[in-house]
CSV table of C-alpha atoms and ligand atoms in Angstrom, one decimal:
chain,number,residue,atom,x,y,z
N,17,MET,CA,0.0,0.0,0.0
N,18,ALA,CA,1.3,3.5,-0.8
N,19,GLN,CA,2.1,5.5,2.3
N,20,ARG,CA,1.8,9.2,3.0
N,21,VAL,CA,5.0,11.0,3.8
N,22,GLN,CA,6.0,10.9,7.5
N,23,GLY,CA,4.9,14.1,9.3
N,24,THR,CA,2.0,14.8,6.9
N,25,GLU,CA,-1.7,14.2,7.3
N,26,ASP,CA,-4.7,13.6,5.2
N,27,LEU,CA,-7.5,16.1,5.9
N,28,PHE,CA,-11.0,14.6,5.5
N,29,GLY,CA,-14.3,14.2,7.4
N,30,SER,CA,-14.6,16.1,10.7
N,31,TYR,CA,-10.9,17.1,10.5
N,32,MET,CA,-11.4,18.7,7.2
N,33,ARG,CA,-14.6,20.4,8.5
N,34,ALA,CA,-12.5,21.7,11.4
N,35,TRP,CA,-10.0,23.3,9.0
N,36,GLN,CA,-12.9,24.9,7.1
N,37,ARG,CA,-14.5,26.1,10.3
N,38,MET,CA,-11.2,27.7,11.3
N,39,GLN,CA,-11.0,29.6,8.0
N,40,ASP,CA,-14.7,30.7,8.4
N,41,VAL,CA,-14.0,32.1,11.9
N,42,ALA,CA,-10.8,33.8,10.5
N,43,ARG,CA,-12.8,35.4,7.7
N,44,GLU,CA,-15.5,36.6,10.1
N,45,VAL,CA,-13.1,37.9,12.9
N,46,PHE,CA,-10.4,39.3,10.6
N,47,GLY,CA,-13.0,40.8,8.3
N,48,THR,CA,-14.4,43.0,11.0
N,49,TYR,CA,-10.8,44.4,11.4
N,50,GLY,CA,-10.7,45.2,7.6
N,51,PHE,CA,-8.4,42.3,6.5
N,52,ASP,CA,-8.8,40.8,3.0
N,53,MET,CA,-7.6,37.4,1.9
N,54,ILE,CA,-4.5,36.8,-0.1
N,55,GLU,CA,-3.1,33.6,-1.6
N,56,THR,CA,0.6,33.4,-2.5
N,57,PRO,CA,2.3,30.4,-4.1
N,58,ALA,CA,3.5,27.5,-1.8
N,59,ILE,CA,6.8,27.6,-3.7
N,60,GLU,CA,9.1,30.6,-3.7
N,61,GLN,CA,12.7,31.4,-4.5
N,62,VAL,CA,15.0,30.4,-1.7
N,63,ALA,CA,16.2,34.1,-1.6
N,64,THR,CA,12.7,35.2,-0.4
N,65,PHE,CA,13.1,33.2,2.7
N,66,VAL,CA,16.8,33.8,3.2
N,67,HIS,CA,16.4,37.6,3.1
N,68,GLY,CA,13.3,37.6,5.3
N,69,ILE,CA,13.6,34.7,7.8
N,70,GLY,CA,17.4,35.0,8.1
N,71,GLU,CA,20.2,32.8,6.8
N,72,SER,CA,21.2,31.7,10.3
N,73,THR,CA,17.8,30.5,11.5
N,74,ASP,CA,17.1,26.8,11.9
N,75,VAL,CA,14.0,27.3,9.6
N,76,VAL,CA,16.2,28.3,6.7
N,77,ARG,CA,19.4,26.3,7.5
N,78,LYS,CA,17.9,23.0,8.5
N,79,GLU,CA,14.2,22.8,7.9
N,80,MET,CA,13.5,24.3,4.4
N,81,PHE,CA,12.4,21.8,1.8
N,82,ARG,CA,14.3,22.6,-1.4
N,83,VAL,CA,12.6,21.9,-4.7
N,84,PHE,CA,14.3,20.8,-7.9
N,85,SER,CA,12.8,19.6,-11.2
N,86,GLY,CA,13.9,16.1,-12.4
N,87,ALA,CA,15.9,17.7,-15.2
N,88,LEU,CA,17.7,20.0,-12.8
N,89,VAL,CA,18.5,17.1,-10.5
N,90,GLU,CA,20.1,15.3,-13.4
N,91,SER,CA,22.2,18.3,-14.3
N,92,LEU,CA,23.2,18.9,-10.7
N,93,LEU,CA,24.3,15.3,-10.3
N,94,ALA,CA,26.3,15.6,-13.5
N,95,LYS,CA,28.0,18.8,-12.2
N,96,GLY,CA,28.3,17.7,-8.6
N,97,SER,CA,27.4,21.1,-7.3
N,98,GLU,CA,24.6,23.6,-7.3
N,99,SER,CA,26.9,26.6,-7.3
N,100,GLY,CA,26.0,27.6,-10.9
N,101,LEU,CA,22.3,27.7,-10.2
N,102,LYS,CA,20.5,31.0,-10.9
N,103,ALA,CA,18.3,32.5,-8.2
N,104,LYS,CA,15.1,31.6,-10.1
N,105,GLN,CA,16.3,27.9,-10.1
N,106,ARG,CA,16.8,27.9,-6.3
N,107,LEU,CA,13.3,27.1,-5.0
N,108,ALA,CA,11.8,26.0,-1.7
N,109,LEU,CA,8.4,25.1,-0.3
N,110,ARG,CA,7.4,27.9,2.0
N,111,PRO,CA,8.2,27.2,5.7
N,112,GLU,CA,5.9,30.1,6.7
N,113,GLY,CA,3.6,32.7,5.1
N,114,THR,CA,5.1,36.1,6.0
N,115,ALA,CA,8.1,36.2,3.7
N,116,GLY,CA,5.9,35.3,0.6
N,117,VAL,CA,3.2,37.8,1.5
N,118,VAL,CA,5.7,40.5,1.9
N,119,ARG,CA,7.4,39.5,-1.4
N,120,ALA,CA,3.9,39.7,-3.0
N,121,ALA,CA,3.3,43.1,-1.5
N,122,VAL,CA,6.6,44.4,-2.9
N,123,GLN,CA,6.1,42.9,-6.3
N,124,ASN,CA,2.5,44.0,-6.7
N,125,ASN,CA,3.0,47.4,-5.0
N,126,LEU,CA,0.3,46.6,-2.5
N,127,VAL,CA,1.3,49.5,-0.2
N,128,PRO,CA,1.8,52.4,-2.5
N,129,GLN,CA,3.4,55.6,-1.1
N,130,GLY,CA,0.7,57.6,0.8
N,131,SER,CA,-1.9,54.8,0.8
N,132,ALA,CA,-3.6,53.2,3.7
N,133,PRO,CA,-1.9,50.1,5.2
N,134,ALA,CA,-2.5,46.8,3.4
N,135,LYS,CA,-4.3,44.3,5.7
N,136,LEU,CA,-4.0,40.7,4.4
N,137,TRP,CA,-4.9,37.3,5.8
N,138,TYR,CA,-4.1,33.8,4.4
N,139,ALA,CA,-4.7,30.2,5.1
N,140,GLY,CA,-2.7,27.2,3.7
N,141,PRO,CA,-0.1,24.5,4.0
N,142,MET,CA,3.4,25.3,5.2
N,143,PHE,CA,6.4,22.9,5.1
N,144,ARG,CA,9.3,22.4,7.5
N,145,GLY,CA,11.6,19.4,7.6
N,146,GLU,CA,11.3,18.9,11.4
N,147,ARG,CA,11.4,15.7,13.3
N,148,PRO,CA,7.7,14.7,13.4
N,149,GLN,CA,6.0,14.4,16.8
N,150,LYS,CA,2.7,15.3,18.4
N,151,GLY,CA,1.8,18.8,17.1
N,152,ARG,CA,5.0,19.0,15.0
N,153,LEU,CA,4.5,18.2,11.4
N,154,ARG,CA,6.4,18.5,8.1
N,155,GLN,CA,3.3,19.8,6.3
N,156,PHE,CA,1.1,21.8,8.6
N,157,HIS,CA,-1.6,24.4,8.1
N,158,GLN,CA,-1.5,28.0,9.2
N,159,VAL,CA,-3.9,30.9,9.2
N,160,GLY,CA,-2.1,34.2,9.4
N,161,VAL,CA,-2.4,37.9,9.0
N,162,GLU,CA,0.1,40.6,7.8
N,163,TRP,CA,-0.5,44.3,8.3
N,164,LEU,CA,1.8,46.4,6.2
N,165,GLY,CA,2.3,50.2,6.6
N,166,ALA,CA,1.2,50.6,10.3
N,167,PRO,CA,4.0,51.8,12.7
N,168,ASP,CA,1.6,52.8,15.5
N,169,PRO,CA,1.6,50.7,18.7
N,170,ALA,CA,-2.2,50.6,18.5
N,171,ALA,CA,-1.7,48.2,15.5
N,172,ASP,CA,0.4,45.8,17.7
N,173,ALA,CA,-2.3,45.9,20.4
N,174,GLU,CA,-5.2,45.4,17.9
N,175,CYS,CA,-3.4,42.5,16.3
N,176,ILE,CA,-3.1,40.8,19.6
N,177,VAL,CA,-6.7,41.6,20.6
N,178,MET,CA,-7.9,40.2,17.3
N,179,LEU,CA,-5.8,37.0,17.8
N,180,MET,CA,-7.3,36.5,21.3
N,181,GLN,CA,-10.8,37.1,19.9
N,182,PHE,CA,-10.1,34.5,17.2
N,183,PHE,CA,-9.1,31.9,19.7
N,184,GLU,CA,-12.1,32.6,21.9
N,185,ARG,CA,-14.4,32.3,18.9
N,186,LEU,CA,-12.9,28.9,18.1
N,187,GLY,CA,-14.0,27.8,21.6
N,188,PHE,CA,-11.0,28.2,23.9
N,189,PRO,CA,-12.0,29.2,27.4
N,190,SER,CA,-10.2,32.5,27.9
N,191,GLN,CA,-8.6,31.4,31.1
N,192,SER,CA,-6.9,28.5,29.2
N,193,LEU,CA,-4.9,30.9,27.0
N,194,ARG,CA,-1.5,32.1,28.0
N,195,LEU,CA,-0.3,35.1,26.1
N,196,SER,CA,3.4,36.0,26.4
N,197,ILE,CA,4.8,39.3,25.0
N,198,ASN,CA,8.2,40.9,24.7
N,199,SER,CA,10.0,43.6,22.8
N,200,MET,CA,13.1,42.8,20.9
N,201,GLY,CA,14.2,46.3,20.0
N,202,ASP,CA,15.0,47.6,16.5
N,203,GLY,CA,18.0,48.4,14.3
N,204,ALA,CA,19.0,51.1,16.7
N,205,CYS,CA,19.3,49.0,19.9
N,206,ARG,CA,19.2,45.3,19.0
N,207,PRO,CA,22.8,45.0,17.5
N,208,ALA,CA,24.3,46.2,20.8
N,209,TYR,CA,22.0,43.9,22.7
N,210,ARG,CA,22.8,40.9,20.5
N,211,GLU,CA,26.5,41.6,21.2
N,212,LYS,CA,25.9,41.7,25.0
N,213,VAL,CA,24.2,38.3,24.8
N,214,ARG,CA,27.0,36.9,22.6
N,215,ALA,CA,29.6,38.1,25.2
N,216,PHE,CA,27.5,36.6,28.0
N,217,ILE,CA,27.4,33.2,26.3
N,218,LEU,CA,31.2,33.3,25.6
N,219,ASP,CA,31.8,34.2,29.2
N,220,HIS,CA,29.9,31.1,30.2
N,221,ALA,CA,31.2,28.9,27.3
N,222,ASP,CA,32.3,26.1,29.7
N,223,GLN,CA,28.7,25.7,30.9
N,224,MET,CA,26.9,25.9,27.5
N,225,CYS,CA,26.2,23.1,24.9
N,226,ALA,CA,27.9,23.0,21.5
N,227,ASP,CA,24.7,24.2,19.8
N,228,CYS,CA,24.7,27.4,21.9
N,229,LEU,CA,28.3,28.0,21.2
N,230,GLU,CA,27.5,27.9,17.5
N,231,ARG,CA,24.5,30.2,18.2
N,232,ALA,CA,26.8,32.7,19.9
N,233,GLU,CA,28.5,33.1,16.5
N,234,LEU,CA,25.4,33.0,14.3
N,235,ASN,CA,22.4,34.1,16.3
N,236,PRO,CA,23.1,34.5,20.0
N,237,LEU,CA,19.5,35.3,21.0
N,238,ARG,CA,18.4,31.8,19.9
N,239,ALA,CA,20.3,30.5,23.0
N,240,PHE,CA,17.2,31.6,25.1
N,241,ASP,CA,15.3,28.8,23.3
N,242,CYS,CA,17.8,26.0,24.0
N,243,LYS,CA,16.1,22.9,25.2
N,244,ASN,CA,19.1,21.9,27.3
N,245,ASP,CA,18.2,22.4,30.9
N,246,HIS,CA,21.7,23.5,31.8
N,247,CYS,CA,21.9,26.2,29.1
N,248,HIS,CA,18.4,27.3,30.1
N,249,ALA,CA,19.5,27.8,33.7
N,250,VAL,CA,22.6,29.8,32.6
N,251,MET,CA,20.6,32.0,30.2
N,252,ALA,CA,18.3,32.9,33.1
N,253,GLY,CA,21.2,35.3,34.1
N,254,ALA,CA,21.7,36.7,30.6
N,255,PRO,CA,21.0,40.4,29.7
N,256,LEU,CA,17.3,40.8,28.9
N,257,ALA,CA,15.9,42.6,25.8
N,258,PRO,CA,13.4,44.9,27.6
N,259,ASN,CA,16.3,46.3,29.8
N,260,ASN,CA,18.3,47.1,26.6
N,261,LEU,CA,15.7,49.0,24.5
N,262,CYS,CA,16.4,52.4,23.1
N,263,GLU,CA,14.0,55.2,24.2
N,264,ASP,CA,11.7,54.9,21.1
N,265,CYS,CA,11.4,51.1,21.4
N,266,ALA,CA,10.8,51.3,25.2
N,267,GLU,CA,8.0,53.9,24.7
N,268,HIS,CA,6.5,51.8,21.9
N,269,TYR,CA,6.4,48.7,24.1
N,270,GLU,CA,4.9,50.7,27.0
N,271,GLN,CA,2.2,52.0,24.8
N,272,VAL,CA,1.4,48.5,23.4
N,273,LYS,CA,1.0,47.3,27.0
N,274,ARG,CA,-1.2,50.3,27.9
N,275,TYR,CA,-3.5,49.5,25.0
N,276,LEU,CA,-3.7,45.8,26.0
N,277,ASP,CA,-4.6,46.9,29.5
N,278,GLU,CA,-7.3,49.2,28.1
N,279,ALA,CA,-8.7,46.3,26.0
N,280,GLY,CA,-8.7,44.0,29.1
N,281,VAL,CA,-6.4,41.5,27.6
N,282,CYS,CA,-4.3,39.4,30.1
N,283,TYR,CA,-0.7,38.9,29.2
N,284,GLU,CA,2.6,37.9,30.7
N,285,GLU,CA,5.8,39.7,30.0
N,286,ASP,CA,8.4,37.1,29.0
N,287,PRO,CA,11.7,39.0,28.6
N,288,THR,CA,13.3,35.8,27.1
N,289,LEU,CA,10.7,35.4,24.3
N,290,VAL,CA,12.8,35.7,21.1
N,291,ARG,CA,10.9,33.7,18.4
N,292,GLY,CA,12.7,31.7,15.8
N,293,LEU,CA,12.6,34.0,12.8
N,294,ASP,CA,15.1,36.9,12.3
N,295,TYR,CA,12.8,39.5,10.9
N,296,TYR,CA,11.1,40.6,14.1
N,297,THR,CA,11.6,44.0,15.6
N,298,ARG,CA,10.0,45.5,18.7
N,299,THR,CA,6.8,43.6,19.8
N,300,VAL,CA,6.8,39.8,19.7
N,301,PHE,CA,4.1,37.5,21.2
N,302,GLU,CA,3.1,33.9,21.5
N,303,VAL,CA,0.0,32.0,22.7
N,304,GLU,CA,0.0,28.7,24.5
N,305,VAL,CA,-2.8,26.6,26.0
N,306,VAL,CA,-2.0,25.8,29.6
N,307,GLY,CA,-1.5,22.1,30.1
N,308,SER,CA,-2.1,21.1,26.4
N,309,GLY,CA,1.4,19.9,25.8
N,310,VAL,CA,1.5,21.0,22.2
N,311,GLY,CA,3.6,24.1,22.4
N,312,ALA,CA,2.6,27.5,20.9
N,313,ILE,CA,-0.7,27.5,19.0
N,314,GLY,CA,0.2,30.9,17.5
N,315,GLY,CA,2.7,33.7,17.5
N,316,GLY,CA,3.8,36.8,15.7
N,317,GLY,CA,5.2,40.2,16.0
N,318,ARG,CA,6.4,43.4,14.3
N,319,TYR,CA,8.9,43.3,11.4
N,320,ASP,CA,9.6,46.9,10.4
N,321,GLY,CA,12.6,46.0,8.3
N,322,LEU,CA,11.2,43.1,6.3
N,323,MET,CA,9.7,45.0,3.3
N,324,GLU,CA,13.1,46.5,2.7
N,325,LEU,CA,14.8,43.1,3.0
N,326,GLU,CA,12.5,41.8,0.3
N,327,GLY,CA,13.5,44.7,-2.0
N,328,GLY,CA,10.7,47.2,-1.2
N,329,LYS,CA,10.7,50.7,0.3
N,330,PRO,CA,11.0,50.9,4.1
N,331,THR,CA,7.6,50.0,5.3
N,332,PRO,CA,6.7,48.9,8.8
N,333,GLY,CA,4.8,45.6,9.2
N,334,LEU,CA,3.4,43.2,11.7
N,335,GLY,CA,1.3,40.0,11.9
N,336,PHE,CA,0.9,36.6,13.3
N,337,ALA,CA,0.1,33.0,12.3
N,338,VAL,CA,-1.6,30.2,14.1
N,339,GLY,CA,-1.2,26.4,13.6
N,340,PHE,CA,-4.3,24.5,12.7
N,341,GLU,CA,-3.1,21.0,13.8
N,342,ARG,CA,-2.0,22.3,17.2
N,343,ILE,CA,-5.2,24.2,17.7
N,344,VAL,CA,-7.3,21.1,17.2
N,345,LEU,CA,-5.1,19.2,19.7
N,346,ALA,CA,-5.2,22.1,22.2
N,347,LEU,CA,-9.0,22.4,21.8
N,348,GLU,CA,-9.3,18.6,22.5
N,349,SER,CA,-7.4,19.1,25.7
N,350,GLN,CA,-10.2,21.5,26.7
N,351,GLY,CA,-12.9,19.1,25.6
N,352,VAL,CA,-13.9,21.1,22.6
N,353,LEU,CA,-14.3,19.6,19.1
N,354,LEU,CA,-13.9,22.0,16.2
N,355,GLY,CA,-15.5,20.0,13.3
N,356,GLU,CA,-18.9,18.5,13.9
N,357,ASP,CA,-19.0,14.7,13.4
N,358,SER,CA,-21.7,14.8,10.8
N,359,GLN,CA,-23.9,17.3,9.1
N,360,GLU,CA,-27.7,17.4,9.1
N,361,CYS,CA,-29.2,15.9,6.0
N,362,VAL,CA,-32.3,14.4,4.4
N,363,TYR,CA,-32.4,10.9,3.0
N,364,VAL,CA,-34.6,9.8,0.2
N,365,ALA,CA,-35.5,6.1,0.6
N,366,CYS,CA,-37.6,4.0,-1.8
N,367,THR,CA,-39.0,0.6,-2.6
N,368,PRO,CA,-37.2,-1.1,-5.6
N,369,ASP,CA,-40.1,-0.5,-8.1
N,370,VAL,CA,-40.0,3.3,-7.8
N,371,ARG,CA,-36.2,3.7,-7.8
N,372,SER,CA,-36.3,5.9,-10.9
N,373,SER,CA,-38.5,8.5,-9.0
N,374,VAL,CA,-35.6,9.1,-6.5
N,375,PHE,CA,-33.6,11.0,-9.1
N,376,GLY,CA,-36.0,13.9,-9.6
N,377,THR,CA,-36.9,14.0,-5.9
N,378,VAL,CA,-33.3,14.3,-4.8
N,379,LEU,CA,-32.8,17.0,-7.4
N,380,ALA,CA,-35.8,19.0,-6.2
N,381,LEU,CA,-34.6,19.0,-2.6
N,382,ARG,CA,-31.0,19.9,-3.5
N,383,ASN,CA,-32.3,22.7,-5.8
N,384,ALA,CA,-34.0,24.1,-2.6
N,385,GLY,CA,-30.6,24.1,-0.9
N,386,ILE,CA,-31.3,21.0,1.3
N,387,ARG,CA,-28.4,18.6,1.8
N,388,THR,CA,-29.8,15.3,0.5
N,389,GLU,CA,-28.6,11.7,0.3
N,390,ALA,CA,-30.0,8.6,-1.3
N,391,ASP,CA,-29.1,5.0,-2.1
N,392,TYR,CA,-27.0,4.2,-5.2
N,393,GLN,CA,-26.2,0.6,-4.3
N,394,GLY,CA,-29.6,-1.1,-4.7
N,395,ARG,CA,-30.0,-1.6,-0.9
N,396,SER,CA,-33.3,-2.9,0.6
N,397,LEU,CA,-35.6,-0.4,2.2
N,398,LYS,CA,-34.6,-1.6,5.7
N,399,SER,CA,-30.9,-1.1,5.0
N,400,GLN,CA,-31.6,2.3,3.4
N,401,PHE,CA,-33.1,3.4,6.8
N,402,LYS,CA,-29.9,2.1,8.5
N,403,GLN,CA,-27.8,4.0,6.1
N,404,ALA,CA,-29.9,7.1,6.7
N,405,ASP,CA,-29.3,6.7,10.4
N,406,LYS,CA,-25.5,6.4,9.9
N,407,LEU,CA,-25.4,9.5,7.8
N,408,GLY,CA,-27.2,11.4,10.6
N,409,ALA,CA,-30.3,12.1,8.5
N,410,THR,CA,-33.0,14.0,10.5
N,411,ILE,CA,-35.8,13.3,7.9
N,412,CYS,CA,-36.3,10.4,5.6
N,413,VAL,CA,-38.5,11.0,2.5
N,414,VAL,CA,-40.0,7.6,1.7
N,415,LEU,CA,-41.2,6.8,-1.8
N,416,GLY,CA,-43.4,3.7,-2.1
N,417,THR,CA,-45.5,2.4,-5.1
N,418,ASP,CA,-48.8,3.7,-3.8
N,419,GLU,CA,-47.5,7.1,-2.7
N,420,VAL,CA,-45.7,7.8,-6.0
N,421,GLU,CA,-48.9,6.8,-7.9
N,422,ARG,CA,-50.8,9.4,-5.9
N,423,GLY,CA,-48.0,12.0,-6.4
N,424,ALA,CA,-47.1,11.8,-2.7
N,425,ALA,CA,-44.3,10.8,-0.4
N,426,THR,CA,-44.0,10.0,3.3
N,427,LEU,CA,-41.9,12.2,5.6
N,428,ARG,CA,-40.5,10.2,8.4
N,429,ASN,CA,-38.9,12.1,11.3
N,430,MET,CA,-35.9,10.0,12.2
N,431,ARG,CA,-35.8,11.1,15.8
N,432,THR,CA,-39.5,10.8,16.8
N,433,HIS,CA,-40.4,8.3,14.0
N,434,GLU,CA,-43.6,10.3,13.4
N,435,GLN,CA,-44.7,10.1,9.7
N,436,VAL,CA,-46.8,12.4,7.5
N,437,GLU,CA,-47.8,12.1,3.9
N,438,VAL,CA,-47.1,15.2,1.8
N,439,SER,CA,-47.6,16.0,-1.9
N,440,LEU,CA,-44.5,15.7,-4.1
N,441,SER,CA,-45.3,19.1,-5.6
N,442,ASP,CA,-44.5,20.9,-2.4
N,443,LEU,CA,-42.1,18.4,-0.9
N,444,ALA,CA,-39.1,20.8,-0.6
N,445,LYS,CA,-41.3,23.4,1.2
N,446,ARG,CA,-42.6,20.8,3.7
N,447,VAL,CA,-39.1,19.3,4.3
N,448,ALA,CA,-37.7,22.8,4.9
N,449,GLU,CA,-40.5,23.5,7.4
N,450,GLN,CA,-39.8,20.4,9.3
N,451,LEU,CA,-36.0,21.1,9.3
N,452,ALA,CA,-36.7,24.5,10.6
R,515,HAM,P1,5.8,30.5,13.8
R,515,HAM,O1,5.8,30.7,15.3
R,515,HAM,O2,7.0,29.9,13.2
R,515,HAM,O3,5.5,31.9,13.2
R,515,HAM,O4,4.5,29.6,13.4
R,515,HAM,C1,3.2,30.0,13.8
R,515,HAM,C2,2.5,28.8,14.3
R,515,HAM,O5,2.5,27.7,13.4
R,515,HAM,C3,3.1,28.1,15.6
R,515,HAM,O6,2.7,28.8,16.7
R,515,HAM,C4,2.5,26.7,15.5
R,515,HAM,O7,1.2,26.7,16.0
R,515,HAM,C5,2.5,26.5,14.0
R,515,HAM,N1,3.6,25.6,13.6
R,515,HAM,C6,4.9,26.0,13.4
R,515,HAM,N2,5.6,25.0,13.0
R,515,HAM,C7,4.8,23.9,13.1
R,515,HAM,C8,5.0,22.5,12.8
R,515,HAM,N3,6.2,22.0,12.4
R,515,HAM,N4,4.0,21.7,12.9
R,515,HAM,C9,2.8,22.1,13.3
R,515,HAM,N5,2.5,23.4,13.6
R,515,HAM,C10,3.5,24.3,13.5
R,515,HAM,C11,5.4,32.1,11.8
R,515,HAM,O8,5.3,31.2,11.0
R,515,HAM,C12,5.3,33.6,11.4
R,515,HAM,N6,5.2,33.6,10.0
R,515,HAM,C13,4.2,34.2,12.1
R,515,HAM,C14,4.0,35.7,11.7
R,515,HAM,C15,3.2,36.2,10.8
R,515,HAM,N7,4.8,36.6,12.2
R,515,HAM,C16,4.4,37.8,11.7
R,515,HAM,N8,3.5,37.5,10.8
């Protein structure tokens, strides 16, 4: 039997309905904040991710799935190196949505000079070559938003408020959500802060793991995320970002917190929250569900330098993304199911001699917008009823020889088993009345 790739999932039935429901809630909630949907390709030039996410991040260095056509693989094997490849031949599956959306905003001039900010949301599969485990997949699904052209701290606070509303609309009890925030500074204060952290790690080199020593060279702030308990304990004494902000960043962060307080949003300040993508400046945030054991269900922040890194004019930006698969697991930990098991439907059953009448009856009900099922396998009337039960039908329309001759049908309420005869000419109307 053919197998699906490890760390990927098939979406069908109630799981698929949950993914659709999540997008419906996103459309409703983000729509009230003025966001429109965008869809960018799942495949982009490697450069788009290297510029945006950062060359030294794990996502770019270790987790990005590179894409080569068969012909290109043959020529690479013959040459033994990819050094001669042009940028347009270096392709990757997107590990996240932000870099591609920002690339699209630059390429399509979505934030022209003097215009209002672009407010975009998206939903789709992302790909990271991580070691698969619970809540960590190689193909997973994100819903995300990007807000381009808004430097005001009110935008950071609105983004966070919108994210929390989205989670509550999905069914998370508000006390189950833990929101952490931090400020990582900007081009003015972060370089000096990064050097301080690098110096701290090197001062404690004998107590840190080999990965952290490598991080000290490439990306010292990532040492805050080291899973090694010992490194974690050492990093507890490292210089913290909020104590190393320039005046503008400190004021921006204070204003974000004042707005969050005004909105009544509960948050925890986590001065070690650094996030795994290099494009962030100033506000960063993450949401976890207490006790769910699946890690962050969403995260994001401000990225005021990203438009420029992708070749555009300097334009501030911010956004977040949430992970569908982790949200489903986290909701389950709270006893909430996102996709209903089955959907209400009507079943048209018949005796064998009037089978040909089913076709038109089903058509009439569906034309009236009623979800309708019937038998296409020549089952007996008894097993048609069983099938109707399995499908969760609330009403059975029964066509028998006598009824059809009289231009009538029997409506059978599947819960109460009450039956009434109705005329076929106003069947759809009568079924709709009963469903209501
Ligand atoms: P991220 O934190 O890398 O941020 O991913 C966002 C969410 O995607 C995570 O909180 C998690 O729920 C989910 N996720 C990430 N990796 C996996 C995985 N391997 N398996 C399952 N779920 C996963 C971003 O991607 C940024 N682009 C967010 C953003 C948008 N920042 C600004 N705008």
